[in-house]
């Protein structure tokens, strides 16, 4: 197949079209289920914050000969001194490490934990165990700065979209951003991923990525809807928006796939090379989940929500009735010519609002315009040549 007739080019020209906007109730239902699961997970399980946020003590020892039995032994030994310790392994240039994280400890507890870790790991010397103390106030300051950064980011995004586009686009974009943030945080709570400062950076990064993808689609929507209502087109806003999503679909998918390749590499390096702990893994996990959710929301949430908001305007409702009337006439002509029913449906209009379609049909009938009927009640085609009485030709 030539590049001119490729699937992406056919999507852009409108020769192939998928009704993303008309099936918005399906996407809303899916997102609603994901949001419900995420909120329940956040409320019941909560987020697993690292010591950077909650404060505590971290012990680190190089143990090249350690194995799963060593980790279990240290877990039990430290657990007898302090409640719910976390024991992990990590690998770097210095070799294999055992990392133990606990809540804040007293001086006596610190000494006891160091002794247990040194004995169970085979090092014997407690001085071989490094200790890092993290203040809870410092973690609180990090959390506060992250929340302030998120609020400033959302405010600037709303201002940008409201100034350069319109407030309905700004509202749709912000709802999509909140959708991405809640689902990503819910996945972290459900699976039990640790939330570190690197994770917060990843969260802010994916919000920017999601916004970028949404703005690309909105820009195409604005371009396609610029001439609505003129004599040159009888498209509704929903149809024009659906065309914009189809035209930018390949770009969104390609951008997401290209972005996910280095993120997957970071995740592989953080999980396999570094032994499953560290900044690389925390950052890559947030980016991997967020990019996937952000791509979904820009196509299936932000644009359908924008179309729903715009279709509430009186001018757009009138335009939709006009587009529906043109579609019905085209369907009647196609039915007389024997075209199958599914080939006559216009994407983004027939499934976009059942009540609106009935309202449009009722308005057309009450105004005296021709309303297409079924095959048993089809009006006779106006062919003057066939109905003219016999006689002399003029």
Tab-separated table of C-alpha atoms in Angstrom:
chain	number	residue	atom	x	y	z
A	1	UNK	CA	0.000	0.000	0.000
A	2	UNK	CA	1.374	3.428	-0.969
A	3	UNK	CA	2.013	6.132	1.605
A	4	UNK	CA	-0.802	8.206	0.088
A	5	UNK	CA	-3.331	5.438	0.745
A	6	UNK	CA	-1.946	4.376	4.142
A	7	UNK	CA	-4.250	3.980	7.110
A	8	UNK	CA	-2.981	7.175	8.760
A	9	UNK	CA	-3.526	9.289	5.641
A	10	UNK	CA	-7.007	7.857	5.151
A	11	UNK	CA	-7.801	8.773	8.761
A	12	UNK	CA	-6.553	12.319	8.204
A	13	UNK	CA	-8.582	12.778	5.016
A	14	UNK	CA	-11.711	11.393	6.689
A	15	UNK	CA	-11.989	8.382	4.366
A	16	UNK	CA	-11.815	6.109	7.440
A	17	UNK	CA	-13.377	7.320	10.661
A	18	UNK	CA	-13.958	5.848	14.113
A	19	UNK	CA	-16.763	7.241	16.216
A	20	UNK	CA	-14.839	8.170	19.378
A	21	UNK	CA	-17.157	11.036	20.331
A	22	UNK	CA	-20.424	9.214	19.653
A	23	UNK	CA	-19.478	6.425	22.079
A	24	UNK	CA	-18.575	8.823	24.889
A	25	UNK	CA	-20.877	7.094	27.400
A	26	UNK	CA	-18.794	3.953	27.022
A	27	UNK	CA	-15.560	5.869	27.767
A	28	UNK	CA	-17.189	7.748	30.668
A	29	UNK	CA	-18.323	4.447	32.174
A	30	UNK	CA	-14.839	2.930	31.874
A	31	UNK	CA	-13.185	6.002	33.394
A	32	UNK	CA	-15.808	6.128	36.135
A	33	UNK	CA	-15.011	2.540	37.099
A	34	UNK	CA	-11.260	3.258	37.117
A	35	UNK	CA	-11.777	6.395	39.201
A	36	UNK	CA	-13.959	4.516	41.680
A	37	UNK	CA	-11.358	1.768	42.086
A	38	UNK	CA	-8.607	4.379	42.461
A	39	UNK	CA	-10.471	6.406	45.094
A	40	UNK	CA	-11.372	3.297	47.102
A	41	UNK	CA	-7.736	2.147	46.946
A	42	UNK	CA	-6.494	5.541	48.114
A	43	UNK	CA	-8.969	5.645	51.007
A	44	UNK	CA	-8.484	2.049	52.190
A	45	UNK	CA	-4.884	1.187	51.293
A	46	UNK	CA	-3.350	4.642	51.059
A	47	UNK	CA	-0.062	5.587	49.428
A	48	UNK	CA	3.181	3.950	50.512
A	49	UNK	CA	5.386	6.991	51.180
A	50	UNK	CA	9.135	6.666	51.527
A	51	UNK	CA	11.146	7.989	54.449
A	52	UNK	CA	11.600	11.273	52.588
A	53	UNK	CA	7.951	12.057	53.358
A	54	UNK	CA	7.215	10.316	56.667
A	55	UNK	CA	10.658	10.447	58.274
A	56	UNK	CA	12.528	7.541	59.872
A	57	UNK	CA	15.790	5.609	59.787
A	58	UNK	CA	17.511	3.862	56.897
A	59	UNK	CA	20.245	1.232	57.307
A	60	UNK	CA	22.525	0.181	54.446
A	61	UNK	CA	25.130	-2.585	54.342
A	62	UNK	CA	27.108	-4.167	51.497
A	63	UNK	CA	26.352	-7.902	51.529
A	64	UNK	CA	27.613	-9.621	48.345
A	65	UNK	CA	26.696	-13.113	49.592
A	66	UNK	CA	23.181	-12.263	50.726
A	67	UNK	CA	20.128	-14.152	49.454
A	68	UNK	CA	16.413	-14.430	50.163
A	69	UNK	CA	17.062	-16.314	53.396
A	70	UNK	CA	19.323	-13.506	54.577
A	71	UNK	CA	16.629	-10.941	53.839
A	72	UNK	CA	13.990	-12.982	55.731
A	73	UNK	CA	16.329	-13.397	58.712
A	74	UNK	CA	16.999	-9.651	58.894
A	75	UNK	CA	13.273	-8.953	58.517
A	76	UNK	CA	12.460	-11.139	61.524
A	77	UNK	CA	15.347	-9.846	63.633
A	78	UNK	CA	14.615	-6.154	63.056
A	79	UNK	CA	10.875	-6.816	63.376
A	80	UNK	CA	11.416	-7.928	66.949
A	81	UNK	CA	12.807	-4.455	67.756
A	82	UNK	CA	10.643	-2.126	65.650
A	83	UNK	CA	7.235	-2.633	64.022
A	84	UNK	CA	6.869	-3.231	60.244
A	85	UNK	CA	10.417	-2.688	58.945
A	86	UNK	CA	11.041	-2.713	55.184
A	87	UNK	CA	13.948	-4.804	53.886
A	88	UNK	CA	15.097	-4.442	50.263
A	89	UNK	CA	18.073	-5.408	48.139
A	90	UNK	CA	19.852	-3.146	45.688
A	91	UNK	CA	22.824	-3.448	43.347
A	92	UNK	CA	25.281	-0.763	42.255
A	93	UNK	CA	28.975	-0.431	41.407
A	94	UNK	CA	29.920	-1.260	45.037
A	95	UNK	CA	28.059	-4.568	44.873
A	96	UNK	CA	24.887	-5.953	46.405
A	97	UNK	CA	23.316	-3.973	49.238
A	98	UNK	CA	20.702	-4.719	51.876
A	99	UNK	CA	18.582	-1.680	52.757
A	100	UNK	CA	16.405	-1.608	55.881
A	101	UNK	CA	13.882	1.201	56.495
A	102	UNK	CA	12.135	1.791	59.797
A	103	UNK	CA	10.167	4.417	61.674
A	104	UNK	CA	12.119	6.943	63.833
A	105	UNK	CA	14.137	5.086	66.498
A	106	UNK	CA	15.775	5.948	69.811
A	107	UNK	CA	19.540	5.693	70.316
A	108	UNK	CA	19.255	2.265	71.939
A	109	UNK	CA	17.021	0.949	69.156
A	110	UNK	CA	19.461	2.247	66.525
A	111	UNK	CA	22.305	0.332	68.139
A	112	UNK	CA	20.230	-2.853	68.417
A	113	UNK	CA	19.085	-2.716	64.783
A	114	UNK	CA	22.646	-2.155	63.538
A	115	UNK	CA	23.847	-5.151	65.518
A	116	UNK	CA	21.083	-7.410	64.161
A	117	UNK	CA	21.728	-6.359	60.559
A	118	UNK	CA	25.486	-6.860	60.905
A	119	UNK	CA	25.107	-10.283	62.539
A	120	UNK	CA	22.440	-11.649	60.178
A	121	UNK	CA	24.230	-10.412	57.040
A	122	UNK	CA	27.523	-11.986	58.087
A	123	UNK	CA	29.441	-8.720	58.500
A	124	UNK	CA	29.643	-9.039	62.310
A	125	UNK	CA	30.877	-5.420	62.736
A	126	UNK	CA	27.988	-2.983	63.444
A	127	UNK	CA	30.117	-0.112	62.098
A	128	UNK	CA	29.769	-1.653	58.624
A	129	UNK	CA	26.098	-0.705	58.685
A	130	UNK	CA	25.495	2.837	57.429
A	131	UNK	CA	22.690	4.821	59.042
A	132	UNK	CA	20.683	7.688	57.521
A	133	UNK	CA	18.207	9.612	59.665
A	134	UNK	CA	15.410	11.471	57.895
A	135	UNK	CA	13.474	14.146	59.751
A	136	UNK	CA	9.692	14.037	59.549
A	137	UNK	CA	9.585	17.835	59.261
A	138	UNK	CA	11.715	17.657	56.118
A	139	UNK	CA	9.298	15.158	54.587
A	140	UNK	CA	6.388	17.431	55.493
A	141	UNK	CA	8.132	20.324	53.726
A	142	UNK	CA	8.608	18.217	50.585
A	143	UNK	CA	4.921	17.288	50.585
A	144	UNK	CA	3.879	20.907	51.006
A	145	UNK	CA	6.129	22.054	48.148
A	146	UNK	CA	4.760	19.313	45.888
A	147	UNK	CA	1.154	20.363	46.580
A	148	UNK	CA	2.004	24.027	45.980
A	149	UNK	CA	3.692	23.135	42.681
A	150	UNK	CA	0.669	21.114	41.595
A	151	UNK	CA	-1.753	23.963	42.383
A	152	UNK	CA	0.385	26.516	40.530
A	153	UNK	CA	0.684	24.155	37.567
A	154	UNK	CA	-3.081	23.602	37.324
A	155	UNK	CA	-3.771	27.357	37.643
A	156	UNK	CA	-1.317	28.208	34.846
A	157	UNK	CA	-2.788	25.489	32.633
A	158	UNK	CA	-6.324	26.831	33.081
A	159	UNK	CA	-5.149	30.380	32.349
A	160	UNK	CA	-3.302	29.291	29.213
A	161	UNK	CA	-6.210	27.300	27.797
A	162	UNK	CA	-8.772	29.992	28.673
A	163	UNK	CA	-6.708	32.748	26.997
A	164	UNK	CA	-5.559	30.951	23.859
A	165	UNK	CA	-8.614	28.735	23.379
A	166	UNK	CA	-11.810	29.080	25.465
A	167	UNK	CA	-12.979	28.277	28.977
A	168	UNK	CA	-14.762	25.077	27.942
A	169	UNK	CA	-11.523	23.717	26.561
A	170	UNK	CA	-9.779	24.779	29.781
A	171	UNK	CA	-12.402	22.981	31.881
A	172	UNK	CA	-12.209	19.821	29.762
A	173	UNK	CA	-8.405	19.818	29.908
A	174	UNK	CA	-8.300	20.256	33.691
A	175	UNK	CA	-10.842	17.469	34.236
A	176	UNK	CA	-8.675	15.201	32.068
A	177	UNK	CA	-5.586	16.161	34.129
A	178	UNK	CA	-7.342	15.385	37.423
A	179	UNK	CA	-8.567	12.122	35.862
A	180	UNK	CA	-4.953	11.168	35.028
A	181	UNK	CA	-3.607	12.106	38.453
A	182	UNK	CA	-6.274	10.208	40.433
A	183	UNK	CA	-5.990	7.023	38.354
A	184	UNK	CA	-2.171	7.066	38.480
A	185	UNK	CA	-2.199	7.581	42.259
A	186	UNK	CA	-4.821	4.834	42.590
A	187	UNK	CA	-2.630	2.389	40.686
A	188	UNK	CA	0.238	3.230	43.057
A	189	UNK	CA	-1.991	2.587	46.071
A	190	UNK	CA	-3.456	-0.626	44.622
A	191	UNK	CA	-0.119	-2.211	43.684
A	192	UNK	CA	1.826	-0.757	46.614
A	193	UNK	CA	4.477	1.204	44.732
A	194	UNK	CA	6.515	3.529	46.937
A	195	UNK	CA	5.963	7.253	46.525
A	196	UNK	CA	9.279	9.103	46.644
A	197	UNK	CA	10.341	12.637	45.609
A	198	UNK	CA	11.222	11.132	42.213
A	199	UNK	CA	7.637	9.871	41.953
A	200	UNK	CA	6.314	13.384	42.568
A	201	UNK	CA	8.562	14.665	39.768
A	202	UNK	CA	7.165	11.913	37.558
A	203	UNK	CA	3.596	12.940	38.445
A	204	UNK	CA	4.237	16.553	37.436
A	205	UNK	CA	5.931	15.364	34.235
A	206	UNK	CA	3.012	13.192	33.161
A	207	UNK	CA	0.587	16.052	33.793
A	208	UNK	CA	2.618	18.184	31.410
A	209	UNK	CA	2.686	15.366	28.867
A	210	UNK	CA	-1.062	14.819	29.132
A	211	UNK	CA	-1.643	18.528	28.657
A	212	UNK	CA	0.571	18.568	25.566
A	213	UNK	CA	-1.350	15.697	23.969
A	214	UNK	CA	-4.698	17.322	24.823
A	215	UNK	CA	-3.642	20.697	23.385
A	216	UNK	CA	-2.610	19.010	20.117
A	217	UNK	CA	-6.108	17.521	19.754
A	218	UNK	CA	-7.819	20.773	20.837
A	219	UNK	CA	-5.817	22.746	18.292
A	220	UNK	CA	-7.107	20.478	15.524
A	221	UNK	CA	-10.635	20.738	16.920
A	222	UNK	CA	-10.427	24.531	16.767
A	223	UNK	CA	-9.164	24.353	13.187
A	224	UNK	CA	-11.976	22.011	12.094
A	225	UNK	CA	-14.725	24.002	13.835
A	226	UNK	CA	-13.653	27.423	12.578
A	227	UNK	CA	-16.133	27.465	9.672
A	228	UNK	CA	-19.090	25.781	11.365
A	229	UNK	CA	-22.442	27.299	10.519
A	230	UNK	CA	-21.353	28.625	7.121
A	231	UNK	CA	-22.940	27.622	3.859
A	232	UNK	CA	-19.890	25.539	2.924
A	233	UNK	CA	-20.408	22.907	5.610
A	234	UNK	CA	-23.275	21.203	7.392
A	235	UNK	CA	-21.131	19.417	9.986
A	236	UNK	CA	-22.053	19.491	13.658
A	237	UNK	CA	-19.497	20.330	16.344
A	238	UNK	CA	-19.440	16.675	17.389
A	239	UNK	CA	-18.635	15.530	13.864
A	240	UNK	CA	-15.872	18.113	13.470
A	241	UNK	CA	-14.380	17.165	16.850
A	242	UNK	CA	-14.539	13.470	15.995
A	243	UNK	CA	-12.703	14.182	12.735
A	244	UNK	CA	-10.015	16.044	14.713
A	245	UNK	CA	-9.499	13.045	17.014
A	246	UNK	CA	-9.159	10.737	14.001
A	247	UNK	CA	-6.723	13.130	12.314
A	248	UNK	CA	-4.465	13.330	15.381
A	249	UNK	CA	-4.827	9.678	16.397
A	250	UNK	CA	-1.677	8.465	14.632
A	251	UNK	CA	0.351	11.355	16.020
A	252	UNK	CA	-0.847	10.650	19.572
A	253	UNK	CA	-0.087	6.937	19.313
A	254	UNK	CA	3.342	7.508	17.758
A	255	UNK	CA	4.260	10.132	20.351
A	256	UNK	CA	3.194	7.850	23.178
A	257	UNK	CA	5.070	4.832	21.833
A	258	UNK	CA	8.235	6.859	21.248
A	259	UNK	CA	8.000	8.269	24.782
A	260	UNK	CA	7.372	4.844	26.319
A	261	UNK	CA	10.513	3.278	24.810
A	262	UNK	CA	13.034	5.308	26.889
A	263	UNK	CA	10.721	5.095	29.914
A	264	UNK	CA	10.677	1.298	29.621
A	265	UNK	CA	14.471	1.393	29.391
A	266	UNK	CA	14.620	3.441	32.602
A	267	UNK	CA	12.294	0.974	34.306
A	268	UNK	CA	14.421	-1.957	33.153
A	269	UNK	CA	17.584	-0.267	34.404
A	270	UNK	CA	15.977	0.640	37.716
A	271	UNK	CA	14.492	-2.816	38.280
A	272	UNK	CA	17.054	-5.238	36.860
A	273	UNK	CA	20.355	-3.363	36.902
A	274	UNK	CA	19.822	-1.521	40.202
A	275	UNK	CA	18.094	-4.410	41.929
A	276	UNK	CA	14.577	-2.970	42.155
A	277	UNK	CA	15.144	0.150	44.234
A	278	UNK	CA	16.219	3.677	43.496
A	279	UNK	CA	15.328	6.915	41.771
A	280	UNK	CA	15.262	5.385	38.270
A	281	UNK	CA	12.570	2.892	39.171
A	282	UNK	CA	10.442	5.459	41.016
A	283	UNK	CA	10.586	7.923	38.135
A	284	UNK	CA	10.034	5.325	35.404
A	285	UNK	CA	7.006	3.774	37.110
A	286	UNK	CA	5.240	7.132	37.385
A	287	UNK	CA	6.046	8.010	33.769
A	288	UNK	CA	5.004	4.611	32.403
A	289	UNK	CA	1.606	4.636	34.088
A	290	UNK	CA	1.001	8.351	33.522
A	291	UNK	CA	1.839	8.441	29.802
A	292	UNK	CA	-0.542	5.565	29.094
A	293	UNK	CA	-3.359	7.160	31.123
A	294	UNK	CA	-2.660	10.623	29.636
A	295	UNK	CA	-2.889	9.346	26.063
A	296	UNK	CA	-6.186	7.632	26.868
A	297	UNK	CA	-7.695	10.741	28.480
A	298	UNK	CA	-6.787	13.116	25.643
A	299	UNK	CA	-8.645	10.919	23.134
A	300	UNK	CA	-11.489	9.391	25.118
A	301	UNK	CA	-12.189	11.939	27.890
A	302	UNK	CA	-11.058	15.504	27.118
A	303	UNK	CA	-12.418	15.807	23.559
A	304	UNK	CA	-15.774	14.006	24.142
A	305	UNK	CA	-16.293	16.159	27.239
A	306	UNK	CA	-15.559	19.299	25.214
A	307	UNK	CA	-18.057	18.213	22.535
A	308	UNK	CA	-20.737	17.617	25.179
A	309	UNK	CA	-20.181	21.096	26.643
A	310	UNK	CA	-20.279	22.773	23.227
A	311	UNK	CA	-23.402	20.918	22.077
A	312	UNK	CA	-25.313	22.593	24.930
A	313	UNK	CA	-24.955	25.967	23.187
A	314	UNK	CA	-28.103	27.033	21.252
A	315	UNK	CA	-26.108	27.743	18.093
A	316	UNK	CA	-24.498	24.298	18.151
A	317	UNK	CA	-27.847	22.607	18.842
A	318	UNK	CA	-29.297	24.321	15.771
A	319	UNK	CA	-26.274	23.279	13.732
A	320	UNK	CA	-26.696	19.710	14.942
A	321	UNK	CA	-30.343	19.656	13.808
A	322	UNK	CA	-29.237	20.961	10.425
A	323	UNK	CA	-26.533	18.312	10.152
A	324	UNK	CA	-29.017	15.622	11.209
A	325	UNK	CA	-31.473	16.760	8.540
A	326	UNK	CA	-28.744	16.588	5.889
A	327	UNK	CA	-27.780	13.145	7.128
A	328	UNK	CA	-31.389	11.918	6.968
A	329	UNK	CA	-31.750	13.133	3.394
A	330	UNK	CA	-28.496	11.447	2.428
A	331	UNK	CA	-29.663	8.269	4.170
A	332	UNK	CA	-32.952	8.340	2.254
A	333	UNK	CA	-31.146	8.713	-1.062
A	334	UNK	CA	-28.742	5.927	-0.127
A	335	UNK	CA	-31.634	3.676	0.929
A	336	UNK	CA	-33.332	4.118	-2.424
A	337	UNK	CA	-30.063	3.206	-4.122
A	338	UNK	CA	-29.646	0.073	-1.980
A	339	UNK	CA	-26.697	1.131	0.252
A	340	UNK	CA	-26.569	-0.895	3.528
A	341	UNK	CA	-27.714	0.911	6.670
A	342	UNK	CA	-24.367	0.792	8.471
A	343	UNK	CA	-22.672	2.606	5.570
A	344	UNK	CA	-25.054	5.541	5.871
A	345	UNK	CA	-24.268	6.456	9.486
A	346	UNK	CA	-22.209	9.594	10.003
A	347	UNK	CA	-19.591	9.093	12.779
A	348	UNK	CA	-19.969	11.418	15.729
A	349	UNK	CA	-23.595	12.331	15.067
A	350	UNK	CA	-25.819	9.267	15.119
A	351	UNK	CA	-24.558	8.006	18.472
A	352	UNK	CA	-23.733	11.328	20.092
A	353	UNK	CA	-27.082	12.134	21.639
A	354	UNK	CA	-30.156	9.997	21.163
A	355	UNK	CA	-32.515	12.528	22.714
A	356	UNK	CA	-31.047	15.280	20.571
A	357	UNK	CA	-31.629	13.223	17.432
A	358	UNK	CA	-35.279	12.655	18.333
A	359	UNK	CA	-35.661	16.334	19.105
A	360	UNK	CA	-34.169	17.243	15.736
A	361	UNK	CA	-36.470	14.848	13.889
A	362	UNK	CA	-39.484	16.267	15.745
A	363	UNK	CA	-38.443	19.824	14.901
A	364	UNK	CA	-38.093	18.929	11.235
A	365	UNK	CA	-41.537	17.328	11.124
A	366	UNK	CA	-43.241	20.197	12.938
A	367	UNK	CA	-41.695	22.746	10.579
A	368	UNK	CA	-43.165	21.032	7.521
A	369	UNK	CA	-39.881	19.755	6.100
A	370	UNK	CA	-39.702	16.284	4.593
A	371	UNK	CA	-38.821	13.623	7.134
A	372	UNK	CA	-37.407	10.434	5.562
A	373	UNK	CA	-39.543	7.376	6.223
A	374	UNK	CA	-38.919	3.664	6.136
A	375	UNK	CA	-39.029	1.679	2.905
A	376	UNK	CA	-42.770	0.997	3.279
A	377	UNK	CA	-43.608	4.648	3.684
A	378	UNK	CA	-41.137	6.232	1.308
A	379	UNK	CA	-42.232	9.386	-0.529
A	380	UNK	CA	-42.369	9.122	-4.298
A	381	UNK	CA	-39.324	10.522	-6.051
A	382	UNK	CA	-40.141	13.764	-7.803
A	383	UNK	CA	-39.458	12.835	-11.424
A	384	UNK	CA	-41.449	15.194	-13.579
A	385	UNK	CA	-40.580	13.371	-16.764
A	386	UNK	CA	-42.235	10.155	-15.605
A	387	UNK	CA	-45.353	11.768	-14.107
A	388	UNK	CA	-45.999	14.166	-17.012
A	389	UNK	CA	-49.249	13.341	-18.909
A	390	UNK	CA	-48.942	12.132	-22.439
A	391	UNK	CA	-49.204	14.735	-25.119
A	392	UNK	CA	-47.111	16.923	-27.320
A	393	UNK	CA	-43.669	17.801	-26.180
A	394	UNK	CA	-42.948	21.416	-25.843
